[in-house]
Short mmCIF file of C-alpha atoms in Angstrom, two decimals:
data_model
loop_
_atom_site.label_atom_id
_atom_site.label_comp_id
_atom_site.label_asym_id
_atom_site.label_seq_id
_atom_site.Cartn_x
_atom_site.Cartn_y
_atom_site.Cartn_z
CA UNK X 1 14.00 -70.04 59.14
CA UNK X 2 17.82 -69.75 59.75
CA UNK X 3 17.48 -73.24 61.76
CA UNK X 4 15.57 -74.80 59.20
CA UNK X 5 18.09 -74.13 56.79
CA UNK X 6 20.82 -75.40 58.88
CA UNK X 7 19.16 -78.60 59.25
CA UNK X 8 18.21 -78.66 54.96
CA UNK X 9 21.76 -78.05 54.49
CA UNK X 10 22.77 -81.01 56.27
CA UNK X 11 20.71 -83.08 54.47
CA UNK X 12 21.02 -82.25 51.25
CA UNK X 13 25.30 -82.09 51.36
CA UNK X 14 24.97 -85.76 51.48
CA UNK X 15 22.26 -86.04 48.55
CA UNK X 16 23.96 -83.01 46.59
CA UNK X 17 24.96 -85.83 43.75
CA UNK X 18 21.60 -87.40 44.24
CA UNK X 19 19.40 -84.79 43.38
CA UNK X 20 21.65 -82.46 41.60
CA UNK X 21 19.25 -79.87 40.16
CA UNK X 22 21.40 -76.69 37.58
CA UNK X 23 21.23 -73.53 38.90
CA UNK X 24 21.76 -72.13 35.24
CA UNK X 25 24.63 -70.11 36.19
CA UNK X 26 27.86 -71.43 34.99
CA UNK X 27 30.67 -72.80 37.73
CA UNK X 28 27.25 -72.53 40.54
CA UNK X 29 25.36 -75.53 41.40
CA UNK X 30 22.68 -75.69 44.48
CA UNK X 31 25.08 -76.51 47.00
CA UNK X 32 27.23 -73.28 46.34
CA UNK X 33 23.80 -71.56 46.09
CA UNK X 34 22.49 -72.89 49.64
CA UNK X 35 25.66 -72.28 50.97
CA UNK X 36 25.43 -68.57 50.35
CA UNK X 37 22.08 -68.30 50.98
CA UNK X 38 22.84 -69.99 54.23
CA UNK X 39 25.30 -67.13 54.68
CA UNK X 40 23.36 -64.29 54.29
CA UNK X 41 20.37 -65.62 56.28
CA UNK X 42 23.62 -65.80 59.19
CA UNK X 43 24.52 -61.71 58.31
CA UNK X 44 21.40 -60.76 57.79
CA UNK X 45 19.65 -62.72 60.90
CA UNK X 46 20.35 -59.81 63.56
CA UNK X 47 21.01 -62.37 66.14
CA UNK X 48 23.71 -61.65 68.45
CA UNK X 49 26.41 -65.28 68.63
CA UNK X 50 26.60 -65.58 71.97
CA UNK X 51 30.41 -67.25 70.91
CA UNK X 52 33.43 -64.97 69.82
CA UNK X 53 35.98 -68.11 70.35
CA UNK X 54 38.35 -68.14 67.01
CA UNK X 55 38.08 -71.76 64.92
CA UNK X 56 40.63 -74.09 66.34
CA UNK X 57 40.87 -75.50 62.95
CA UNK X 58 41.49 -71.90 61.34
CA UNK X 59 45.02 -72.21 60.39
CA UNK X 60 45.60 -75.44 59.40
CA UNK X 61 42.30 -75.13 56.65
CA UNK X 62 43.29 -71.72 55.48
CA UNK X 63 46.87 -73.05 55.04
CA UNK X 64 45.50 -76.37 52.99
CA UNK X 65 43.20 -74.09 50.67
CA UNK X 66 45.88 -72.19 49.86
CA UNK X 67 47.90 -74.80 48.53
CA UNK X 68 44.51 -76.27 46.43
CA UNK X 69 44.54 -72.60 45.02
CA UNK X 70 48.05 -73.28 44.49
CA UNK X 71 47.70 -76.20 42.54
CA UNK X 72 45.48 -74.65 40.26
CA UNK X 73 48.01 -71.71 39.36
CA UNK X 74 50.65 -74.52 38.91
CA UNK X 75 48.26 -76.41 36.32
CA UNK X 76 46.94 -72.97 34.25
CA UNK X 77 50.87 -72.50 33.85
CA UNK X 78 52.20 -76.04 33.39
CA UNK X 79 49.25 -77.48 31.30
CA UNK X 80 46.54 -75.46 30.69
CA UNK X 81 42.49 -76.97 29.60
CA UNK X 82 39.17 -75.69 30.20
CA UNK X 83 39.80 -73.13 32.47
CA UNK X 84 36.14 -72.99 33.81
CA UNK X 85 36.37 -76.99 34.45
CA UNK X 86 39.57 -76.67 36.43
CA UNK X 87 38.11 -73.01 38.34
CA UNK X 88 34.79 -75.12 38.88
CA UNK X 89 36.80 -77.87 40.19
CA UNK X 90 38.97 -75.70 42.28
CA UNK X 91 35.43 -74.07 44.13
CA UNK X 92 33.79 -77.35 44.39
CA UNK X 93 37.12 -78.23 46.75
CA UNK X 94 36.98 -75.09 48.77
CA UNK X 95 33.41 -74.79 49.53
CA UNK X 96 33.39 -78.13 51.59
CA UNK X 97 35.64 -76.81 54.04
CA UNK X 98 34.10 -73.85 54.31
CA UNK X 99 30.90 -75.94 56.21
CA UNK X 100 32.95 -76.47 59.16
CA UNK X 101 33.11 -72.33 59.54
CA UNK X 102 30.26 -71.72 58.99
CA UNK X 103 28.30 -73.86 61.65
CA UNK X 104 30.81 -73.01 64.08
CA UNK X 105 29.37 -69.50 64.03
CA UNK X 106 26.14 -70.61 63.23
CA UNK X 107 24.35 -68.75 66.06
CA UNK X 108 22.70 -71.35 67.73
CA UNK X 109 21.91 -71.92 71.33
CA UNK X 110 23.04 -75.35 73.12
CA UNK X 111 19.88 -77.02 72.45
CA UNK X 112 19.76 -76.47 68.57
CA UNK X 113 23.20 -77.26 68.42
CA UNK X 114 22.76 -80.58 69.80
CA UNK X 115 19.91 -80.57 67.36
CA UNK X 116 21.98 -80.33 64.43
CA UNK X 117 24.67 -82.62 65.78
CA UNK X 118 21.51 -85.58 65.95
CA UNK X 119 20.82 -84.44 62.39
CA UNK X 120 24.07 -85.16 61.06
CA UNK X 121 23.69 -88.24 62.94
CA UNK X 122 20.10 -89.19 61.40
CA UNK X 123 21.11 -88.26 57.90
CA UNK X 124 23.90 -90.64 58.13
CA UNK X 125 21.29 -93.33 59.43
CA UNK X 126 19.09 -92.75 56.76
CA UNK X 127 22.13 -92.61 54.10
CA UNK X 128 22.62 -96.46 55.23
CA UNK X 129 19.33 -97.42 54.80
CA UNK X 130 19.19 -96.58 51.07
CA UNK X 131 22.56 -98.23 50.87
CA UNK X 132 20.81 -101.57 52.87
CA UNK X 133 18.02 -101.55 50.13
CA UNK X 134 20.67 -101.44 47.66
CA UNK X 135 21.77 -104.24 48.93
CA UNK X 136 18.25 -106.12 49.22
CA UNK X 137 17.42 -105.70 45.86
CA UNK X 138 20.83 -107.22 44.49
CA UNK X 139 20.82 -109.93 46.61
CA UNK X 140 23.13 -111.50 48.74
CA UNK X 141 24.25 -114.68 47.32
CA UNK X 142 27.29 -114.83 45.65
CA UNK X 143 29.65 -111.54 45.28
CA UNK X 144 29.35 -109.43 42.13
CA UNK X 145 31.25 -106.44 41.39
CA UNK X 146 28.46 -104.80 39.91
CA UNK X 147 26.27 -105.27 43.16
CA UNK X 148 27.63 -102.80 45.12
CA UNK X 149 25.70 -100.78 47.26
CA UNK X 150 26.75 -96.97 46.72
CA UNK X 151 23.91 -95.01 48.78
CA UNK X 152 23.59 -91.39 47.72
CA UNK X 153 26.83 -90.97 46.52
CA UNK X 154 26.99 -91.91 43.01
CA UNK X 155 24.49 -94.02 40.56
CA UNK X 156 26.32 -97.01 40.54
CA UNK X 157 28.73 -99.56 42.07
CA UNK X 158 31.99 -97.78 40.84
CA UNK X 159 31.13 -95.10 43.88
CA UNK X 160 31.00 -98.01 46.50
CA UNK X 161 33.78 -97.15 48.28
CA UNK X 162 33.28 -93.75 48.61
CA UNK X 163 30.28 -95.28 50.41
CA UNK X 164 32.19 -97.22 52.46
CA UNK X 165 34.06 -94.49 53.61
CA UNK X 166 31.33 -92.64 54.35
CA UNK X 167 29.99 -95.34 56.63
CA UNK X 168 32.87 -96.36 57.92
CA UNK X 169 33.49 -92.50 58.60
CA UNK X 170 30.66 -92.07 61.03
CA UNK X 171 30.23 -95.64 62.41
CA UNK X 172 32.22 -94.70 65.26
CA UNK X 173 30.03 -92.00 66.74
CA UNK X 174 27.12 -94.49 66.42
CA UNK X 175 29.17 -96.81 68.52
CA UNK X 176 30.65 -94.06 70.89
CA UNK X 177 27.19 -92.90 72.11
CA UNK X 178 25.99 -96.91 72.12
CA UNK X 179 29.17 -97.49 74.97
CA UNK X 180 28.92 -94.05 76.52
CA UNK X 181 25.87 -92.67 77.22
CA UNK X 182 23.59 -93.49 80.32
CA UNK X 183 19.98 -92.70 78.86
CA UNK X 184 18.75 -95.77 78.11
CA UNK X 185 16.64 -94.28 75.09
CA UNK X 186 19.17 -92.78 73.33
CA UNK X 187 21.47 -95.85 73.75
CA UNK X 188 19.15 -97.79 72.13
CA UNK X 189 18.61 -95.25 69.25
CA UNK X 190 22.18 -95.51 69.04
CA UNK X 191 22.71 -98.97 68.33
CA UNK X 192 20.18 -98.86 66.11
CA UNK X 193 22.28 -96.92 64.41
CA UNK X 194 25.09 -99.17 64.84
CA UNK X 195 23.21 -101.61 63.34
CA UNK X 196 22.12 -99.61 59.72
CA UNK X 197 25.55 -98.43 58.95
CA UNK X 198 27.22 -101.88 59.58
CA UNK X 199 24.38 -103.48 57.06
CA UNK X 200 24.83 -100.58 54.78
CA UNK X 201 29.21 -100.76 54.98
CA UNK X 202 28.51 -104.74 54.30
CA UNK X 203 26.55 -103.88 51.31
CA UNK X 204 29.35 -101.58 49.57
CA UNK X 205 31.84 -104.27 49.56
CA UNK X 206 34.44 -102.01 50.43
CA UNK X 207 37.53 -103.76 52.38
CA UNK X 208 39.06 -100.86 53.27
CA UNK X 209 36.01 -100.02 54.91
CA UNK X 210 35.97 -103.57 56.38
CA UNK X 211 38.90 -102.49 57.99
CA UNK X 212 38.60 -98.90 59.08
CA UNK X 213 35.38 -100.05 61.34
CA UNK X 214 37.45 -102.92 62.80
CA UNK X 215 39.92 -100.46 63.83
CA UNK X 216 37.41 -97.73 65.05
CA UNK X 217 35.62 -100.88 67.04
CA UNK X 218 39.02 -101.72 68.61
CA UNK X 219 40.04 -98.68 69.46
CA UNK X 220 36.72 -97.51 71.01
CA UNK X 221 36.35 -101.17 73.10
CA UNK X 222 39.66 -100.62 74.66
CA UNK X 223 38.63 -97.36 75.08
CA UNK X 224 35.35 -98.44 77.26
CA UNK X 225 36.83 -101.79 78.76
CA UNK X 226 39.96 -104.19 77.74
CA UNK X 227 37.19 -106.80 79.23
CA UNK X 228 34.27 -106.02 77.44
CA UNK X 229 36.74 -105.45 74.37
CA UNK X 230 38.08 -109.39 74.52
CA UNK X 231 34.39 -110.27 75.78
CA UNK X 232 32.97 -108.49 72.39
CA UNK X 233 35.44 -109.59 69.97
CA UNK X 234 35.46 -112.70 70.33
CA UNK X 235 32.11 -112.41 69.93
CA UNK X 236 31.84 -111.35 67.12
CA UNK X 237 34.78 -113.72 65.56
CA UNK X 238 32.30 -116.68 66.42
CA UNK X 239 29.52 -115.03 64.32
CA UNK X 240 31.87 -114.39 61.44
CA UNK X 241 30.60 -117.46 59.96
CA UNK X 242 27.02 -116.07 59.89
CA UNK X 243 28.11 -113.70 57.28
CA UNK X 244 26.61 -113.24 54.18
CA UNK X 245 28.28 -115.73 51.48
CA UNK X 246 29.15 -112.57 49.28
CA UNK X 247 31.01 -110.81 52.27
CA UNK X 248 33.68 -113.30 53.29
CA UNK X 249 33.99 -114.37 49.43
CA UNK X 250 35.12 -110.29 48.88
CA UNK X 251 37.12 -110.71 51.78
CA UNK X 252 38.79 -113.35 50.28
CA UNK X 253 39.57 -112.14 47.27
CA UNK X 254 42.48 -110.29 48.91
CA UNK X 255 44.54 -113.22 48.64
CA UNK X 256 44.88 -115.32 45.67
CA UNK X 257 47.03 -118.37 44.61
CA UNK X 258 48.83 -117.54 41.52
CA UNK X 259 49.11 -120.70 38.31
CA UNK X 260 52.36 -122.25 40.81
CA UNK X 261 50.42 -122.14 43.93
CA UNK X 262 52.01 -118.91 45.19
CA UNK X 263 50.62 -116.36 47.13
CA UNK X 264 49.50 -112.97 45.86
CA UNK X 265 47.17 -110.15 45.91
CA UNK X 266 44.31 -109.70 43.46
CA UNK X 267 44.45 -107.17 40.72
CA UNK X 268 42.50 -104.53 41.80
CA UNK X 269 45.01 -104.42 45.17
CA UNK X 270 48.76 -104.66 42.94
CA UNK X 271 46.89 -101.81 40.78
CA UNK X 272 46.73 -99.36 43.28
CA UNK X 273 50.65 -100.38 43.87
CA UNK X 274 51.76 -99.67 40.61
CA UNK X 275 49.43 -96.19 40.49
CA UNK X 276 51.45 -95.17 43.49
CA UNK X 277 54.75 -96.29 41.98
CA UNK X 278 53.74 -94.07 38.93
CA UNK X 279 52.84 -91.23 40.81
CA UNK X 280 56.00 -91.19 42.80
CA UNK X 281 58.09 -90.56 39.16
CA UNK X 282 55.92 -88.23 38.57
CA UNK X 283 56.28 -86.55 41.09
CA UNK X 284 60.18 -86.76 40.95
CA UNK X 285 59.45 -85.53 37.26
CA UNK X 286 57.51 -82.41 38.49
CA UNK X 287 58.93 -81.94 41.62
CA UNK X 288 56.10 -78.43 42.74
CA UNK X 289 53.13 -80.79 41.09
CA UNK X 290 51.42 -81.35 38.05
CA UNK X 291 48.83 -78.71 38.98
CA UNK X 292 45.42 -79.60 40.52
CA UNK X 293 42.71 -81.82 38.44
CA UNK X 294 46.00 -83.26 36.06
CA UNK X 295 46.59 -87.10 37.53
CA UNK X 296 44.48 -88.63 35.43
CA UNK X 297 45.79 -87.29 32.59
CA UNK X 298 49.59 -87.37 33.40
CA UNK X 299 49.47 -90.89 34.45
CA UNK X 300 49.75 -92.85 31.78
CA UNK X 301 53.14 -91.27 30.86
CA UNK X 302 54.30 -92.88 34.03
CA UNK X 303 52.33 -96.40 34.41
CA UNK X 304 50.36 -98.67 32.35
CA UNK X 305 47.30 -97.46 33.44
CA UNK X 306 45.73 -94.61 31.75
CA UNK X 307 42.77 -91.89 33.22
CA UNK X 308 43.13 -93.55 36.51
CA UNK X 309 42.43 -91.95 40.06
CA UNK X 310 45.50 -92.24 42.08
CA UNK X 311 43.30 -94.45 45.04
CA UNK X 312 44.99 -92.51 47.71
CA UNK X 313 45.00 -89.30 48.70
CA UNK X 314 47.61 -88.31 50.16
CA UNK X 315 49.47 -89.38 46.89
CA UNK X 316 47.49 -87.68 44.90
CA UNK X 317 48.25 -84.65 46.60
CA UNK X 318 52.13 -85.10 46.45
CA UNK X 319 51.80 -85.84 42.61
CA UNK X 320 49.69 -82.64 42.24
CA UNK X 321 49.91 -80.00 44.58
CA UNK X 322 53.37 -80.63 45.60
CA UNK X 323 55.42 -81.75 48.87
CA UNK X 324 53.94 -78.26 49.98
CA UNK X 325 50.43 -78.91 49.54
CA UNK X 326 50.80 -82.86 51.27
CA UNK X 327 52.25 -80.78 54.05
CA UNK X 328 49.52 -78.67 54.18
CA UNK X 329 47.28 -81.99 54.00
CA UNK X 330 48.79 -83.51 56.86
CA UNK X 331 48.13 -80.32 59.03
CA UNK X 332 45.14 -80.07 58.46
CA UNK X 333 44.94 -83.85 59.22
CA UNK X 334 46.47 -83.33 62.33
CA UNK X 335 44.48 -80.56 63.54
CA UNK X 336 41.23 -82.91 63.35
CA UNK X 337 43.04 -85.24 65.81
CA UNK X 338 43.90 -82.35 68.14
CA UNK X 339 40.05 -81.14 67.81
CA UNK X 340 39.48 -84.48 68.91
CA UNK X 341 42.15 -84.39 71.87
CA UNK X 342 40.78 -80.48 73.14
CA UNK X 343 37.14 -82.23 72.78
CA UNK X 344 38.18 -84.66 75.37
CA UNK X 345 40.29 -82.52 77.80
CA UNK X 346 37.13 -80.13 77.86
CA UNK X 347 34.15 -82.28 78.30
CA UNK X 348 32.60 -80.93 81.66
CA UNK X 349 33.18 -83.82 84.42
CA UNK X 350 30.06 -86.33 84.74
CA UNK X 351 28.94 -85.29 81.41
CA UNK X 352 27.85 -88.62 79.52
CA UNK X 353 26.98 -87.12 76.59
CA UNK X 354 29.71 -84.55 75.86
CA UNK X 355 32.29 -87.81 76.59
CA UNK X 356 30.47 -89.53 74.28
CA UNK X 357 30.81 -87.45 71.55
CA UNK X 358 34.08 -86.52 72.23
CA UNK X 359 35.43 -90.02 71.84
CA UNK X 360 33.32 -90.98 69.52
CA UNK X 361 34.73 -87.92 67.01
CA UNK X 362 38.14 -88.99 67.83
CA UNK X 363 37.58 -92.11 66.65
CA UNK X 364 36.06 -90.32 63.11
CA UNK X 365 38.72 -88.41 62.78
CA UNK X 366 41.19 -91.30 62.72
CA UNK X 367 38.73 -93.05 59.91
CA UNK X 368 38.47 -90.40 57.97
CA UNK X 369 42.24 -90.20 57.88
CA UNK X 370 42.11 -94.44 57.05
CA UNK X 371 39.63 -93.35 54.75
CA UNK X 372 41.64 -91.58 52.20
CA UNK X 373 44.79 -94.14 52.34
CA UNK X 374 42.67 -96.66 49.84
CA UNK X 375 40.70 -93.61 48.10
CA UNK X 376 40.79 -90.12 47.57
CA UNK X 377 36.95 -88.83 48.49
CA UNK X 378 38.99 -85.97 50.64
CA UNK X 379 37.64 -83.42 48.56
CA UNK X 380 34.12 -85.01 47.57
CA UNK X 381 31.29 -82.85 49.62
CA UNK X 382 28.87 -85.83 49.91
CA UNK X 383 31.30 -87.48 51.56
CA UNK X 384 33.27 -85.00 53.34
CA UNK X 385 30.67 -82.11 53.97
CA UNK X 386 29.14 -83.43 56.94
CA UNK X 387 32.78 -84.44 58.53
CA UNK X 388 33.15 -80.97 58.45
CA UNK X 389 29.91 -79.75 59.70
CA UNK X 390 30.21 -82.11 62.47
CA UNK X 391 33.80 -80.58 63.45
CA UNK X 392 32.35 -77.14 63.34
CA UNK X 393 29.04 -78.15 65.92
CA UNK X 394 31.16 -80.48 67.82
CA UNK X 395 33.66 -77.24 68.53
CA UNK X 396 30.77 -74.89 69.14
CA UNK X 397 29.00 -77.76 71.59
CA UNK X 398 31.45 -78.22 73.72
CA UNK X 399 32.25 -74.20 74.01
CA UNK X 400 28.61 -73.82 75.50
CA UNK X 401 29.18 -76.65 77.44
CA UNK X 402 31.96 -75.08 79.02
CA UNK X 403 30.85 -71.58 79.77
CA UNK X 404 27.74 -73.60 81.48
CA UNK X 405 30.45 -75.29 83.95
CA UNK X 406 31.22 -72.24 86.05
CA UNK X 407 27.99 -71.40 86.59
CA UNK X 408 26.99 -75.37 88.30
CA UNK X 409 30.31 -75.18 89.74
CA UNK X 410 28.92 -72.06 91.69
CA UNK X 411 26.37 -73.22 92.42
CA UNK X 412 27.83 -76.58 94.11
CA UNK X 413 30.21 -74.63 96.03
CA UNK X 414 27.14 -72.04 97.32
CA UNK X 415 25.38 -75.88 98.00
CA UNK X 416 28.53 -77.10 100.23
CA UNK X 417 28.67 -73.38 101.54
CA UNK X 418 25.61 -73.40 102.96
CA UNK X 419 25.72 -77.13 104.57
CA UNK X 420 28.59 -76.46 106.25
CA UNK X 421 26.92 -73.33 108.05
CA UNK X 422 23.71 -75.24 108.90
CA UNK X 423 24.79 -78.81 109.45
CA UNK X 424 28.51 -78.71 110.62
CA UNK X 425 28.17 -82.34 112.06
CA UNK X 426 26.93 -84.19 108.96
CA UNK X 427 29.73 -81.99 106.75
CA UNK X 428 32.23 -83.31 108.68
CA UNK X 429 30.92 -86.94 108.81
CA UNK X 430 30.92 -86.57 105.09
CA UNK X 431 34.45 -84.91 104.98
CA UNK X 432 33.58 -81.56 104.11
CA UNK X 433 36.31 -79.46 105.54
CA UNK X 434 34.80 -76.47 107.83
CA UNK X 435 35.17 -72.76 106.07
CA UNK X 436 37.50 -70.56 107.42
CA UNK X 437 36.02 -67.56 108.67
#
């Protein structure tokens, strides 16, 4: 039951906004509620967790909640509104978090562990298929803002780049286990994989997104081979052309000529310039934040644009939390890389799959980073819950992989032991020093 669970919770973070169903309890929705039932199936199980390892992450996430609880003091004394909007707002943010915890600890063995790491996987494929349909069903002639695919996670095109992030998010470990792994099988399952989120990220029209995959693609080419790396992308620069029409026109609309022929970006790009320029005064106004859940309504007083998201993260969380709470942010930021860096100094040696994953999170990690530089969807669980999850399983994966090592280093050494004893001549022919008595 506990395992079942698990896996329901994994789906259903990413469809939370999809099928949102009231729990008719004010400030609880079904996430909260299958959260905690989640945790008390975990107390109550009786099963001993075999791990007793303390979260790597555990500082740097108790240190960035803090400052979200922060913010919220800041805005009940600065500029105080519905106080069960902002304390609802304020849980939604901390229970998202909270995932990567919990399935840490989530008293699994190896093999279920790897189970629920190919869930998260699967529910990400099948997240880009409903985004692919999406884009089926609007066509793909020429580009239309309100043809945006958004997958589960929102009802229409104005949540398309959380999409993208999303896709662009876990793209990498698609392509990570495509480059690294030797079972043929899974390979192929993998780019398979590949293949849905790329459709599904083409569909959402999201250029940052564009560009976060580029980068992850780079980064995990030169990564397998600088050949195979020049090989593939030029490649894949000679089948730009084959493009949908609607992709490359969205591309394009980066750059446009002004009414004198100059150069300049399009409006939805010099926007986000002056929202950032407007959040910098006021944060210079306000120098310990506006208080949490307040940008949208303190923005106007320093831009033109009114009851607009800041489209960046990180500058959000200056203009509302404070220089202490971006701190906090970048920790926190920085402790997914390093999760990514002790993944990869602990894989066991010869292990295809751990490597693969390893990389393959690192790579994540650095576009969910990119990801919240054009948006904010830090705090979003359909997005982010399952970034999360996935650090919390990755972490408790490669701790059981690691307490297996001794053991098959034993029994190696017993192996080479015992040949040297009974075959001394075909030891030393294969340079197998002789034991010393």
């Amino acid at each position: 039951m506990l395992r079942f669970l698990l896996l329901f919770q994994i789906l259903y973070t990413v469809y939370q906004g999809h099928y949102n169903f009231e729990s008719g309890v004010p400030g609880l929705n079904l996430p909260n509620a299958l959260f905690l039932l989640v945790l008390l199936m975990l107390h109550f199980s009786g099963k001993h967790d075999e791990l007793d390892a303390k979260a790597r992450m555990r500082g740097p996430l108790l240190f960035f909640m803090a400052m979200l609880v922060l913010a919220f003091a800041i805005a009940q004394m600065r500029a105080p509104g519905e106080f069960m909007v902002d304390l609802t707002y304020l849980k939604n943010a901390l229970f998202s978090p909270l995932l990567y915890f919990m399935y840490l600890h989530c008293k699994q063995d190896l093999r279920n562990t790897r189970l629920l790491v190919i869930a998260v996987m699967a529910v990400a494929a099948v997240a880009a298929v409903q985004a692919i349909r999406q884009g089926f069903d609007y066509g793909i002639g020429a580009f239309v803002e309100t043809h945006r695919a958004s997958g589960p996670f929102g009802s229409n095109y104005r949540d398309a780049n959380r999409a993208g992030v999303y896709y662009a998010m876990f793209l990498p470990m698609f392509i990570g286990l495509a480059l690294f792994l030797e079972h043929k099988r899974w390979r192929i399952a993998a780019l398979g994989g590949v293949v849905l989120l790329t459709m599904a990220l083409l569909f959402t029209y999201s250029r940052q997104a564009y560009f976060i995959a580029v980068i992850g693609l780079v980064v995990l080419l030169l990564r397998r081979s600088v050949l195979l790396a020049l090989v593939l992308g030029a490649t894949l620069a000679s089948l730009v052309g084959f493009l949908p029409e609607s992709v490359t026109q969205r591309v394009e609309e980066t750059q446009q000529k002004g009414p004198h022929g100059e150069e300049k970006v399009d409006e939805s790009t010099a926007s986000r310039w002056e929202i950032w320029a407007g959040a910098l005064a006021m944060w210079q106004a306000n120098p310990a934040g506006v208080g949490q859940n307040r940008f949208k309504n303190e923005i106007g007083h320093y831009s033109a644009f009114q009851h607009f998201d800041a489209h960046n993260f990180y500058v959000l969380t200056l203009a509302e939390g404070g220089p202490q709470a971006l701190l906090a942010l970048l920790l926190l930021v920085l402790a997914t890389f390093r999760l990514g860096a002790w993944l990869r100094r602990s894989m066991p040696p010869d292990d295809a799959e751990a490597r693969a994953l390893a990389i393959g999170f690192s790579v994540t990690a650095l576009a969910m980073a990119l990801g919240n530089l054009y948006g904010s969807p830090f705090l979003e669980g359909n997005v982010m819950g399952t970034f999360w999850i996935l650090c919390g399983l990755l972490e408790r994966y490669m701790l059981l992989k690691t307490r297996q090592a001794p053991a098959s280093t034993a029994l190696v050494v017993a192996g080479t032991d015992h040949m040297v004893e009974r075959f001394p001549l075909a030891a030393r022919a294969r340079g197998i020093p002789a034991r010393r008595p």
